[in-house]
Coordinates of C-alpha atoms and ligand atoms in Angstrom, one line a residue:
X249 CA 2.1 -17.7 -0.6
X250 CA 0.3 -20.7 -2.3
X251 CA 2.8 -22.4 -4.4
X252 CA 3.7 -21.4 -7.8
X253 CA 2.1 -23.3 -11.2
X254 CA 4.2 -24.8 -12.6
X255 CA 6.7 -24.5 -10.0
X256 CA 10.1 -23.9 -12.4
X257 CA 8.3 -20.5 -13.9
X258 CA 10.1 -17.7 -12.4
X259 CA 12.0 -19.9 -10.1
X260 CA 14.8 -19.2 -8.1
X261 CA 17.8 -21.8 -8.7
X262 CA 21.1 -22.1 -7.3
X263 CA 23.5 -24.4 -8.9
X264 CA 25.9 -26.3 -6.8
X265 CA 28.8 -27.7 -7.6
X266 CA 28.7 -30.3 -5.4
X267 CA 32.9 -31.5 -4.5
X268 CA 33.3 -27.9 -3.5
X269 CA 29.9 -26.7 -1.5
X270 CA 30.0 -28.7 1.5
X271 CA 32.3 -31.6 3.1
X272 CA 30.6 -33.3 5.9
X273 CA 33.5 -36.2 6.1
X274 CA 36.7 -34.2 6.2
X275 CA 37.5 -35.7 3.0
X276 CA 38.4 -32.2 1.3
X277 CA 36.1 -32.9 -1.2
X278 CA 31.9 -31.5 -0.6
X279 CA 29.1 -34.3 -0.4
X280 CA 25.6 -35.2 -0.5
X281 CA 25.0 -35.0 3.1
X282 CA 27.0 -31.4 3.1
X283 CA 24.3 -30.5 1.2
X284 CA 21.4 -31.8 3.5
X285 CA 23.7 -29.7 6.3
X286 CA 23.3 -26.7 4.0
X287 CA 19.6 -26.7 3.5
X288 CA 18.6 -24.3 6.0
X289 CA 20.5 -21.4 4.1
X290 CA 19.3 -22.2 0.9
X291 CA 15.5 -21.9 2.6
X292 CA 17.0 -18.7 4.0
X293 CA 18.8 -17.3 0.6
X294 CA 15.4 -18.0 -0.8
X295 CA 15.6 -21.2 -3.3
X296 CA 13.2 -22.6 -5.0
X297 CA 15.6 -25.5 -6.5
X298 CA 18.8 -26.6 -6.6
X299 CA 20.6 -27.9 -9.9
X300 CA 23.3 -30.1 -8.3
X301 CA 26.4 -30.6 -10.9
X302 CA 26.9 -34.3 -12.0
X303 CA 26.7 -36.9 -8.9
X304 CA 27.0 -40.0 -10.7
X305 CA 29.7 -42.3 -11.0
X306 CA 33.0 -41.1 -12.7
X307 CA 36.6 -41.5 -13.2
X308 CA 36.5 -38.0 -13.2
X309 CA 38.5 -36.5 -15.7
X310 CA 35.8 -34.2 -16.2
X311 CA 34.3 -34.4 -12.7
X312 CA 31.5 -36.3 -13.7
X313 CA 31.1 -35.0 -17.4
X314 CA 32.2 -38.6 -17.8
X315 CA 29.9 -40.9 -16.5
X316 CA 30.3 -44.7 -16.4
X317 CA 27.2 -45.3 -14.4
X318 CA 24.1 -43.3 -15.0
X319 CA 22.1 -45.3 -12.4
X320 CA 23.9 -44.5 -9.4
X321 CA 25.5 -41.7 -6.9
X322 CA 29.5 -40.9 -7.3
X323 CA 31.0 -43.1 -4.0
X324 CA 32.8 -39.9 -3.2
X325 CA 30.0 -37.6 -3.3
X326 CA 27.8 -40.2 -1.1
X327 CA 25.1 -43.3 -2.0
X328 CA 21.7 -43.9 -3.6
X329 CA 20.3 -42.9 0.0
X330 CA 22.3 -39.5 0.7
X331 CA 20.4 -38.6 -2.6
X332 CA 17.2 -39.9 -1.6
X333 CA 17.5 -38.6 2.2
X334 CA 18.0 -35.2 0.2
X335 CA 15.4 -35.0 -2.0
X336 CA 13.1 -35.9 0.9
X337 CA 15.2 -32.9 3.4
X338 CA 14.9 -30.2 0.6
X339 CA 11.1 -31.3 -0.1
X340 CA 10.8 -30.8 3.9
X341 CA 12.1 -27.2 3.1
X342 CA 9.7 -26.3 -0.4
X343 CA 13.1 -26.8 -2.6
X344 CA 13.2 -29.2 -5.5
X345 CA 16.4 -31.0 -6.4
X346 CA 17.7 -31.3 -10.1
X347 CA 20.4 -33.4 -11.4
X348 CA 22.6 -32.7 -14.2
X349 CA 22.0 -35.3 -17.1
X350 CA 25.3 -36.0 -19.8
X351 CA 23.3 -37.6 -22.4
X352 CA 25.9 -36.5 -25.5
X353 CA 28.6 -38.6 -24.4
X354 CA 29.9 -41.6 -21.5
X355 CA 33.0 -41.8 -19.8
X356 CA 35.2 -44.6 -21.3
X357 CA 35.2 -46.6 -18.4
X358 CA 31.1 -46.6 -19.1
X359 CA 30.7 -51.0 -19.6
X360 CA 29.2 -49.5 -22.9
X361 CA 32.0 -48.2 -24.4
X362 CA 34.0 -51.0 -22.8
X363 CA 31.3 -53.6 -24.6
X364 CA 32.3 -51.2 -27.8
X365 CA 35.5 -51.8 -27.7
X366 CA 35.7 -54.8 -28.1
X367 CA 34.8 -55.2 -31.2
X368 CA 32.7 -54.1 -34.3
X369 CA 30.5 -56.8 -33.4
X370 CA 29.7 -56.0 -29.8
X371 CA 26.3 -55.2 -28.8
X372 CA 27.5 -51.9 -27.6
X373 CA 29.4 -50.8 -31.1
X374 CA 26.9 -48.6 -32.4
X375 CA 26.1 -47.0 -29.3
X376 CA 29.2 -44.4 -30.3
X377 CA 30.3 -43.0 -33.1
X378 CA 33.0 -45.2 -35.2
X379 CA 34.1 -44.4 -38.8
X380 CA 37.5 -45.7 -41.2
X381 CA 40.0 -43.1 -41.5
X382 CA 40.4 -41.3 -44.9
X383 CA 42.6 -42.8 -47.4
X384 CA 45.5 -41.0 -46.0
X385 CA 44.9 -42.9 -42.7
X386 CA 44.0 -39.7 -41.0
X387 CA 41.1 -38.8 -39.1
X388 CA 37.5 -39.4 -40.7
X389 CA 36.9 -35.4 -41.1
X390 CA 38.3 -32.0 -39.7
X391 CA 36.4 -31.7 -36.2
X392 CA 37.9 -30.7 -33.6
X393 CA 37.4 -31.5 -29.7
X394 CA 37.0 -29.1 -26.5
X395 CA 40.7 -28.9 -26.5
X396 CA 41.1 -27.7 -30.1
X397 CA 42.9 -31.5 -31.1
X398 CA 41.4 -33.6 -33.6
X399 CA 37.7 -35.1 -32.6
X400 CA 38.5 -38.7 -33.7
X401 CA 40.5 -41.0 -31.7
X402 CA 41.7 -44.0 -33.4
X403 CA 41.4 -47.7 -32.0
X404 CA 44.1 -50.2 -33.5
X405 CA 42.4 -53.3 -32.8
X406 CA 39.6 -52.2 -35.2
X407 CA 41.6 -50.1 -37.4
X408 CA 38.8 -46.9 -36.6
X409 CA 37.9 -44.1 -35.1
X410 CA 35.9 -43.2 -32.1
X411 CA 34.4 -39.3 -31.8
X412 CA 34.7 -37.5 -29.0
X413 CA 33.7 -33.4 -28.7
X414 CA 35.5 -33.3 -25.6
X415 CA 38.4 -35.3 -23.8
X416 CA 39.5 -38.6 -25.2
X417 CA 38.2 -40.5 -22.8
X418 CA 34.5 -38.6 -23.7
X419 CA 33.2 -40.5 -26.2
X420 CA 30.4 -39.4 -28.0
X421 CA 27.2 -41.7 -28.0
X422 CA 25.3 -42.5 -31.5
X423 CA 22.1 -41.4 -31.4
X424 CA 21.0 -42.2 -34.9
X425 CA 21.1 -45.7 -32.7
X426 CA 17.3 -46.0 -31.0
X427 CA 18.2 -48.0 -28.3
X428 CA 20.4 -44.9 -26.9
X429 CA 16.7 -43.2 -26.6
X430 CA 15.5 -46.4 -24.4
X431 CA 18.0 -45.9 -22.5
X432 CA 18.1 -42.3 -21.5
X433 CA 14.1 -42.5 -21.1
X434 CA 15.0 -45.4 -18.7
X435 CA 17.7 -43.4 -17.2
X436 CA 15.3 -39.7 -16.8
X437 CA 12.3 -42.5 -15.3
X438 CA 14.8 -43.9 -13.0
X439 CA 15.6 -40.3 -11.3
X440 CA 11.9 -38.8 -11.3
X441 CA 10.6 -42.2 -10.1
X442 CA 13.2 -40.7 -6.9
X443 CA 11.6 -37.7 -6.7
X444 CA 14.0 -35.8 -9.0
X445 CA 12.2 -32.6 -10.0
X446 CA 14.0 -32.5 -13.0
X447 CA 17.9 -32.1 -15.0
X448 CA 19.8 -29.6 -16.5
X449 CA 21.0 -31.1 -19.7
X450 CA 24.5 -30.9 -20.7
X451 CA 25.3 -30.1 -24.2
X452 CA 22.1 -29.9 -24.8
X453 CA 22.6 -29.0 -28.5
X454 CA 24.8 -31.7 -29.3
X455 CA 23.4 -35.0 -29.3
X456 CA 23.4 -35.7 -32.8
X457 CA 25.9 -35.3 -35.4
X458 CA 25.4 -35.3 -39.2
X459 CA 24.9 -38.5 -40.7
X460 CA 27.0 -38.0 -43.1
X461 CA 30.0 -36.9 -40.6
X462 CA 30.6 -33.6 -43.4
X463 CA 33.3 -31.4 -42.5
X464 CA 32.9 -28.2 -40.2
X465 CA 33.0 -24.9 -42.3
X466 CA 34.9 -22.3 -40.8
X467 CA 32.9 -19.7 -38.7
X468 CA 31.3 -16.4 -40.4
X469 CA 31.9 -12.9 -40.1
X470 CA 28.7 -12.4 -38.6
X471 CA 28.9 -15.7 -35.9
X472 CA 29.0 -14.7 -32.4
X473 CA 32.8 -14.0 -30.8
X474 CA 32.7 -17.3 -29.0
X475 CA 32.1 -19.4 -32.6
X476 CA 34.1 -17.1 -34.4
X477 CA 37.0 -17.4 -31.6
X478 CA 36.9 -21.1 -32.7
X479 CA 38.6 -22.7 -35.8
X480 CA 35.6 -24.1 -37.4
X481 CA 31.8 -23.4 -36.8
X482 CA 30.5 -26.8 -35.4
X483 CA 27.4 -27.4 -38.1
X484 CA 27.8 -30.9 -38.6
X485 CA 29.4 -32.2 -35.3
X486 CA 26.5 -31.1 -33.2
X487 CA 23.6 -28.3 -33.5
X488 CA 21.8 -30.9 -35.7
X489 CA 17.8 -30.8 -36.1
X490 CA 17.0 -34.5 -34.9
X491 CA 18.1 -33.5 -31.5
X492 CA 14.4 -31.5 -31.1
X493 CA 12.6 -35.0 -31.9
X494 CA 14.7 -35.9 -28.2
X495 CA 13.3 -33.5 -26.5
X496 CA 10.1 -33.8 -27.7
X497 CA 9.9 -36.9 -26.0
X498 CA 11.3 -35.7 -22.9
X499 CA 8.9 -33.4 -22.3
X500 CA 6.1 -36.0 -22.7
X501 CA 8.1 -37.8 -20.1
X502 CA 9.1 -35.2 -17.5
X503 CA 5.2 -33.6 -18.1
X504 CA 3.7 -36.8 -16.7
X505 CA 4.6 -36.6 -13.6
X506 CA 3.0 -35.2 -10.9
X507 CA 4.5 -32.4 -9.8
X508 CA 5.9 -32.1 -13.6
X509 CA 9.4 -32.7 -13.8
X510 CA 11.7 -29.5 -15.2
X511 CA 13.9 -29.8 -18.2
X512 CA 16.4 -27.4 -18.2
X513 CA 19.4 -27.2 -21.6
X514 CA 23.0 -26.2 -21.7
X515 CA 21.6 -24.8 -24.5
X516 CA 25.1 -23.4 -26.4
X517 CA 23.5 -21.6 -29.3
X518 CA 23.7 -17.6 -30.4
X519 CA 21.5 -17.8 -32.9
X520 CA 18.1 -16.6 -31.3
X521 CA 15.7 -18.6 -33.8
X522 CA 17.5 -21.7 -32.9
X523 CA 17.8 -21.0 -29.3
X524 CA 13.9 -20.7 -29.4
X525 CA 13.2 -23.7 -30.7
X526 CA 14.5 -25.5 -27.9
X527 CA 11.3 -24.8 -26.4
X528 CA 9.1 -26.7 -28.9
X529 CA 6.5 -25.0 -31.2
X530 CA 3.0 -24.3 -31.0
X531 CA 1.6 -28.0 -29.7
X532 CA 5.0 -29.7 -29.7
X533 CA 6.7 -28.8 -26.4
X534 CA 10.2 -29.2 -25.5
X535 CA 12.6 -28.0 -23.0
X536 CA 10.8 -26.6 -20.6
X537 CA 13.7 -23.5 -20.2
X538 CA 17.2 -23.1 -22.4
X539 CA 20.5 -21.1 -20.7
X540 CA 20.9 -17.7 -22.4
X541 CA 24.3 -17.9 -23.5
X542 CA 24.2 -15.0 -25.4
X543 CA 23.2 -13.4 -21.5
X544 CA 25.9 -15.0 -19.7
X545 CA 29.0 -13.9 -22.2
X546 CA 27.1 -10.7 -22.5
X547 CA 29.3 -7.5 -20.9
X548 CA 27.7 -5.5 -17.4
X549 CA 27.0 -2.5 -19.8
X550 CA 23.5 -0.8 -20.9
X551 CA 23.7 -1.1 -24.6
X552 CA 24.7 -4.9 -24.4
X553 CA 22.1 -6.4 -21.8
X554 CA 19.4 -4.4 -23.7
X555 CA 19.8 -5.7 -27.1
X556 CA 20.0 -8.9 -25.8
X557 CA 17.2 -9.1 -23.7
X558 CA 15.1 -7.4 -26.5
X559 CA 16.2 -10.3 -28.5
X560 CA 15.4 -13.2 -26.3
X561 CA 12.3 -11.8 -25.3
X562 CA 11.5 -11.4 -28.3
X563 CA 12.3 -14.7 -30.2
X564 CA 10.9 -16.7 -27.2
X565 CA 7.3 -18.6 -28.2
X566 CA 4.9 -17.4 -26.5
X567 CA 4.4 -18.3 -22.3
X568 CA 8.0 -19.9 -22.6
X569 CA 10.1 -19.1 -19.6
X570 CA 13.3 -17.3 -20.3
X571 CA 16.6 -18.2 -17.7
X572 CA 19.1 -15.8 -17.0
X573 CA 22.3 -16.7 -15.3
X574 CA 25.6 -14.8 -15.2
X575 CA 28.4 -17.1 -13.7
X576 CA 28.7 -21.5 -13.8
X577 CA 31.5 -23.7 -13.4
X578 CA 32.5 -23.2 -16.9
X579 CA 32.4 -19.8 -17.7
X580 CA 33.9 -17.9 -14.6
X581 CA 32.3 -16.2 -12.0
X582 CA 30.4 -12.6 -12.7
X583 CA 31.4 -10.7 -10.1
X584 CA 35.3 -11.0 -11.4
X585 CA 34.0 -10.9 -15.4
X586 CA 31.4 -8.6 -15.1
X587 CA 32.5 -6.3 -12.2
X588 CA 36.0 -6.5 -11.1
X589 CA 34.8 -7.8 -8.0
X590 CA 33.3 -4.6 -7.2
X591 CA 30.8 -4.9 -4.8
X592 CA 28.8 -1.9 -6.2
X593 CA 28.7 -3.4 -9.5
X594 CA 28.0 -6.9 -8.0
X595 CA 24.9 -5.9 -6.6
X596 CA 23.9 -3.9 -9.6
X597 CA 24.2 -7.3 -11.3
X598 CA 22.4 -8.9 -8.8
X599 CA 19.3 -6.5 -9.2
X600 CA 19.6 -6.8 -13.1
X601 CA 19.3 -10.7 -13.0
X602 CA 16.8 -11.0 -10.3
X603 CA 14.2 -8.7 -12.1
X604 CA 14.4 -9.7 -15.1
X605 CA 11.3 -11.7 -16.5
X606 CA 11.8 -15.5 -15.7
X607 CA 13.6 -17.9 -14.2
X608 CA 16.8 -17.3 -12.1
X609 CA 20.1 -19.5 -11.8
X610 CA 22.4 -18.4 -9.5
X611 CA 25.7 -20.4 -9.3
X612 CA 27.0 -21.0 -5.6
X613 CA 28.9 -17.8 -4.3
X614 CA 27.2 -15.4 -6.5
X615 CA 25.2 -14.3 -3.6
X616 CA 28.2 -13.5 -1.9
X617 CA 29.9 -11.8 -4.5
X618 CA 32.7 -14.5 -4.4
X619 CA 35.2 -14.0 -6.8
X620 CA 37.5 -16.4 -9.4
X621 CA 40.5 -17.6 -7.4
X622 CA 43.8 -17.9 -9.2
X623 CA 44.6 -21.9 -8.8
X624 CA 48.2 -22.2 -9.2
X625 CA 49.8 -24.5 -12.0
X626 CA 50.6 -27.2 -9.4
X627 CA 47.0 -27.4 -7.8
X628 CA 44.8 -27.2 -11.0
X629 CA 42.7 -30.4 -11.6
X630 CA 40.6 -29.6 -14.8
X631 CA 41.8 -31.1 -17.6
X632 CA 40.1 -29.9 -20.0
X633 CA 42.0 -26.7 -19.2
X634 CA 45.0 -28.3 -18.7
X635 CA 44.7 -29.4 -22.4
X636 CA 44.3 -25.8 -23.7
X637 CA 46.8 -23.4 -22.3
X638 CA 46.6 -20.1 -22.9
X639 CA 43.0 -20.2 -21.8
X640 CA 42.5 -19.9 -17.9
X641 CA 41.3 -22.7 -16.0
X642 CA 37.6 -23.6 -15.5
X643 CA 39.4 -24.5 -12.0
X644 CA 39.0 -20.9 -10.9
X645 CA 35.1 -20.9 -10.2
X646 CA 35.0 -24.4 -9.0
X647 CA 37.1 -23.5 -5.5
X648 CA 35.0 -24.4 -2.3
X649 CA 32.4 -22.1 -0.5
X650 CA 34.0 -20.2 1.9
X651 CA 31.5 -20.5 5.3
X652 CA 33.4 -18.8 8.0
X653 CA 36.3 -17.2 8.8
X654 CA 37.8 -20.5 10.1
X655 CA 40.2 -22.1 8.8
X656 CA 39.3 -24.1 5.5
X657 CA 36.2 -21.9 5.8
X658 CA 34.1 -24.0 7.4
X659 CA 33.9 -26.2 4.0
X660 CA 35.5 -29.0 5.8
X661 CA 37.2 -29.9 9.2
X662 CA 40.2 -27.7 9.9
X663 CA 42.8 -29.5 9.3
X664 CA 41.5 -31.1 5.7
X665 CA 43.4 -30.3 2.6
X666 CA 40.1 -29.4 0.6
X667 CA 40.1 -30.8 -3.3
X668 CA 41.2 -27.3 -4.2
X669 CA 42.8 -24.1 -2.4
X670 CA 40.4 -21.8 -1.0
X671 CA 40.6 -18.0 -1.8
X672 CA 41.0 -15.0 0.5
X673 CA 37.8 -15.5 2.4
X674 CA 38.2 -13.3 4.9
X675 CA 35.8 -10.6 4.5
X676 CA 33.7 -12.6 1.9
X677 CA 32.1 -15.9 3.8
X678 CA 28.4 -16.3 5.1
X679 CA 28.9 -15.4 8.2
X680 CA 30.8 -12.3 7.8
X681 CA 28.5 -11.0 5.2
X682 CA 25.5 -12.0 7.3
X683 CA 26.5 -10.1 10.2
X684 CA 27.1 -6.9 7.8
X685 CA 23.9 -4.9 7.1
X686 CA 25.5 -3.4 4.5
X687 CA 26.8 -6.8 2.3
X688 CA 26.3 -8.2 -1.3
X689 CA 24.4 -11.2 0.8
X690 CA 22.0 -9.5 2.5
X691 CA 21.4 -7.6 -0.5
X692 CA 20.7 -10.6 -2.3
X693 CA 18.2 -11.8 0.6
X694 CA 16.2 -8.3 0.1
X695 CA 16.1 -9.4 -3.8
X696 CA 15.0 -12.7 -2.9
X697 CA 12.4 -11.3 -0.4
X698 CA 10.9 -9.7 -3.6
X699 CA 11.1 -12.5 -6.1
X700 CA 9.2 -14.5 -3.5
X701 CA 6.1 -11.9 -3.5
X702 CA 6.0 -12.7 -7.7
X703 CA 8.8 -9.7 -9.0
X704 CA 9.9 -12.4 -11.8
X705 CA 6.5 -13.9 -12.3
X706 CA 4.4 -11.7 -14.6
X707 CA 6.4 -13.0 -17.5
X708 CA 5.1 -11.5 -20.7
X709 CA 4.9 -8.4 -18.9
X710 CA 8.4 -6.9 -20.2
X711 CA 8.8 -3.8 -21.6
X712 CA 11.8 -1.7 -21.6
X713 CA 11.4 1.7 -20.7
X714 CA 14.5 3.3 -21.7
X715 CA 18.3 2.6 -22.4
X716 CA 21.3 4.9 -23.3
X717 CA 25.4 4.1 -22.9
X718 CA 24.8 4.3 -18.9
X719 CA 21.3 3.5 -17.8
X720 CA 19.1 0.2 -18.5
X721 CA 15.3 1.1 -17.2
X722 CA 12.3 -1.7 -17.7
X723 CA 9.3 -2.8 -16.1
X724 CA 7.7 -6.2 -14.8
X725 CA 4.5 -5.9 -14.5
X726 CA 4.2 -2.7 -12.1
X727 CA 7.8 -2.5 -10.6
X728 CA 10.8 -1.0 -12.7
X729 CA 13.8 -1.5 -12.5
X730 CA 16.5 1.4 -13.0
X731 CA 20.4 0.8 -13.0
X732 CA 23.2 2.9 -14.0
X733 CA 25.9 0.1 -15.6
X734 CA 28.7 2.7 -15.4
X735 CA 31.4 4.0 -13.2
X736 CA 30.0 7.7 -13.7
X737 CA 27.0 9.1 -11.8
X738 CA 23.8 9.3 -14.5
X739 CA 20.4 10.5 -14.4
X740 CA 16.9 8.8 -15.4
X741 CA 14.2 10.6 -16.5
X742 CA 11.0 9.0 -16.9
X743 CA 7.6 10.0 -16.2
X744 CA 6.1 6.7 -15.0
X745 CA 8.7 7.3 -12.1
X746 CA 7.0 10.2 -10.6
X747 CA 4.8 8.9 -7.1
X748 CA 6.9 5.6 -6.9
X749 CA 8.3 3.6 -3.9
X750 CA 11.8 2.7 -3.9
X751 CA 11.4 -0.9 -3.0
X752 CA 15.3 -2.1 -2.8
X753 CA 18.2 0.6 -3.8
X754 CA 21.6 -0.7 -4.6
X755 CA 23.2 2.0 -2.7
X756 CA 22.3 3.5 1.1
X757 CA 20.9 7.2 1.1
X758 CA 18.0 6.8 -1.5
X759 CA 14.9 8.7 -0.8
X760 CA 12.4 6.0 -0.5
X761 CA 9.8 7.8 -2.5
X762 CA 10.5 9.4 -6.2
X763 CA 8.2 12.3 -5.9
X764 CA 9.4 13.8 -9.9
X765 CA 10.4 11.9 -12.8
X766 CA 14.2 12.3 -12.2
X767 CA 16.4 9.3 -10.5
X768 CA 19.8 10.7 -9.9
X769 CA 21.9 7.3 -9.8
X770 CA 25.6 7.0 -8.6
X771 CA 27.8 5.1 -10.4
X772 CA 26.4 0.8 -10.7
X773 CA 23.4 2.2 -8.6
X774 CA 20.3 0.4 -9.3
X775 CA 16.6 1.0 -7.4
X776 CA 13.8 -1.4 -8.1
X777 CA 10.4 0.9 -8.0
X778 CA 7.0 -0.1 -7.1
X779 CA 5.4 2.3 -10.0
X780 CA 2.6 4.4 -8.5
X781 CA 0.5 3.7 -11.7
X782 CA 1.1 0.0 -12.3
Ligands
GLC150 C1 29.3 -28.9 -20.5 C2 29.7 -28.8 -19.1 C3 31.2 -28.8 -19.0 C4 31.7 -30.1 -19.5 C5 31.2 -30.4 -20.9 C6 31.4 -31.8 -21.3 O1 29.7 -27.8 -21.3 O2 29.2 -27.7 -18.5 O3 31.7 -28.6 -17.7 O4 33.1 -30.2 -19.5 O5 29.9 -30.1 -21.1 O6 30.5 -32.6 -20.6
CA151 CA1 33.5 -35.4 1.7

């Protein structure tokens, strides 16, 4: 097949979260050159590109969503030349590498915020976010960080605050302060100049804060649960306007290269309108694709998916590509959320995110149905979760990939005590599902199959054909997909379906051909039909 235009449209991504993937050293922790060994599957699972979690230096309390070096490859996770032996190994293979970018805030240990802390005077100071404390000697307003505490952390030597939306030691970078932009469009040249194909932006909403640092309202009735599960609605401390003049930018940047370079945001919004302008408008490009988070918190149920599909679709500017993804290292994994690691369900799943319109991000695992593992108390490492009990830790999707049956699963050398503890992985590992006709992986290598010959591609072409409590039907162009998100048997009747091929059935025993309008569906069976009318 000649390659896709441009090549991020209706791609297939697979996000790697690189210290648990692959360990070629026996280290316990995955690498850069595990993930050279692992290129072959990826070609074989059908990639496109892979978005590789932060690899740049880091104390790592946040596992590189604190960067001190942005210029650089983590020591742990490899050099400058494990990353540019990769992007040359994947390019071998058709698969493009992207990096994730932390542009909202530095680790402390960044010789910024060092520089910063020195003094009000330093060149650095007003590269972060400093303010006096209120006339009570308290905090400079009401927001609050990841962890619920206050935002603000206060520096004695210069009697004020620093912000950070995360941990302590995240601060939050200024960027009312131009000479943050040179840097980040030195930092994005510095990567593409590589032979990055582009980054996944973390907190790709936040960036700026109000100028006037105004206090957070409290959320509405009619926020989304994951604002309203929150104590205040964060208006002022991120989700500002100026951030779009960023990106803007970016795009100008990542669209002069040649191939053009893909900007992907953690794009943390529910309110549709606002999600779509992270895309630009009418001649003002931005991101070239936003994560759905509306998607990914949605439930695995008909009258859910729909509405929110409808939506996006429908708020998205014209030509823009839409991303679906249902598990990351944050969130949790879908087959335990969604499906209760099901394996019926799991491939139901499967068949809804590859066929939907767009591009698809697949986080490492999903493809083997991999589920959350419980991390005990004594070997959690997050600390961001660590900081808000009561919620369980982002720990439990981060676990390594389990391989083989070996011991350590083929992740690292036998005898290795991996970064964290591995999960039963005795039925679910790539070469136990690859040997099984019958598994969630070579399910998802059918799916793939399909995506390759252009199933996602005819974006614009969406239309959804029907939708009760049980079934979700819509086409792409001239297949349809039909899939019952319940654990009762349903039926689908639609005419369209009379005279089409069953191209890929969730479930073993479907007729291939549909030779009435009827589909009788077991329960989280899902058939993708080449319509005989397209
Ligand atoms: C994003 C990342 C998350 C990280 C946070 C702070 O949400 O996905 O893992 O902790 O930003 O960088
Ligand atoms: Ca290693």
């Amino acid at each position: 097949m000649a390659p896709r235009t441009p090549w991020w449209r209706g791609a297939t991504v697979y996000q790697i979260y690189v210290r648990s993937w692959r360990d070629s050293n026996g280290d316990g922790v995955g690498d850069l050159p595990g993930v050279v060994d692992g290129l072959d599957y990826l070609r074989w699972l059908g990639m496109d590109a892979i978005w590789l979690s932060p690899t740049m230096p880091s104390p790592n309390t946040d596992f590189g969503y604190d960067v001190s070096d942005y210029l650089d490859v983590h020591p742990e996770l490899g050099t400058l030349q494990d990353m540019d032996r990769l992007v040359e190994e994947a390019g071998r293979r058709q698969i493009k590498v992207m990096l994730d970018l932390v542009p909202n805030h530095t680790s402390d240990a960044h010789p910024w915020f060092v520089d910063a802390l020195s003094g009000p005077s330093s060149a650095h100071r007003s590269y972060y976010v400093w303010a006096p404390p209120k006339a009570d000697g308290g905090p400079p307003n009401n927001w609050l960080d990841a962890t619920g505490a206050p935002a603000w952390t206060f520096d004695e030597a210069s009697g004020e605050f620093y912000l950070h939306n995360f941990l302590p030691t995240q601060p939050d970078l200024n960027w009312w302060d131009t000479r943050v932009h040179a840097e980040f469009e030195h930092i994005l040249r510095f990567w593409f100049d590589r032979g990055v194909a582009g980054f996944r932006i973390d907190v790709a909403h936040g960036l700026y804060k109000d100028a006037e640092l105004r206090d957070n309202p409290p959320p509405r009735d009619d926020d989304h649960p994951a604002v309203r599960s929150g104590r205040l609605r964060p208006e002022y401390s991120s989700h500002r306007p100026e951030v779009h003049d960023v990106y803007a930018r970016w795009r100008q940047i990542a669209d002069g290269y040649e191939p053009g370079r893909a900007l992907l945001g953690e794009t943390w919004e529910f309110d549709y309108e606002r999600f779509a302008r992270f895309y630009g408008v009418d001649d003002r490009p931005e991101l070239h694709m936003g994560f759905n988070f509306p998607f990914v918190l949605s439930e695995l149920r008909a009258p859910e998916m729909a509405k929110i599909a409808n939506e996006t679709l429908g708020a998205l500017p014209r030509g823009a590509t839409p991303v679906w993804t249902a598990s990351n290292h944050d969130v949790g994994r879908f087959p335990t959320r969604w499906c209760d690691d099901e394996d019926d369900a799991t491939r139901a799943a499967l068949l809804v995110l590859a066929s939907l319109p767009g591009t698809l991000v697949l986080y490492y695992g999903d493809e083997l149905g991999m589920a959350d593992v419980d991390v005990a108390a004594q070997d959690q490492r997050d600390e961001m979760s660590i900081a808000r009990p009561g919620h369980p830790s982002r720990d439990r999707c981060r676990t390594p990939m389990p391989w083989s049956r070996e011991p350590n699963a083929g992740f690292s050398s036998p005898t290795a005590r991996p970064w964290l503890p591995l999960g039963d992985y005795t039925h679910k590992n790539v070469r136990t599902e690859q040997a099984d006709p019958s598994s969630v992986l070579n399910f998802w290598h059918r799916l793939a199959e399909l995506r390759r010959q252009g199933l996602a591609g005819a974006l614009g072409a969406w239309q959804q054909l029907a939708q009760d409590d049980q079934v979700w039907a819509y086409r792409v162009g001239g297949t349809a997909t039909v899939v019952n998100l319940s654990a009762e048997p349903a039926r689908c009747r639609l005419a369209q379906l009379a005279g089409g091929h069953v191209l890929v059935s969730t479930h073993a025993g479907q007729p291939a051909e549909l030779t009435g309008p009827d589909v009788d569906l077991q329960p989280w069976q899902g058939v993708l039909v080449a319509l005989a009318t397209p």
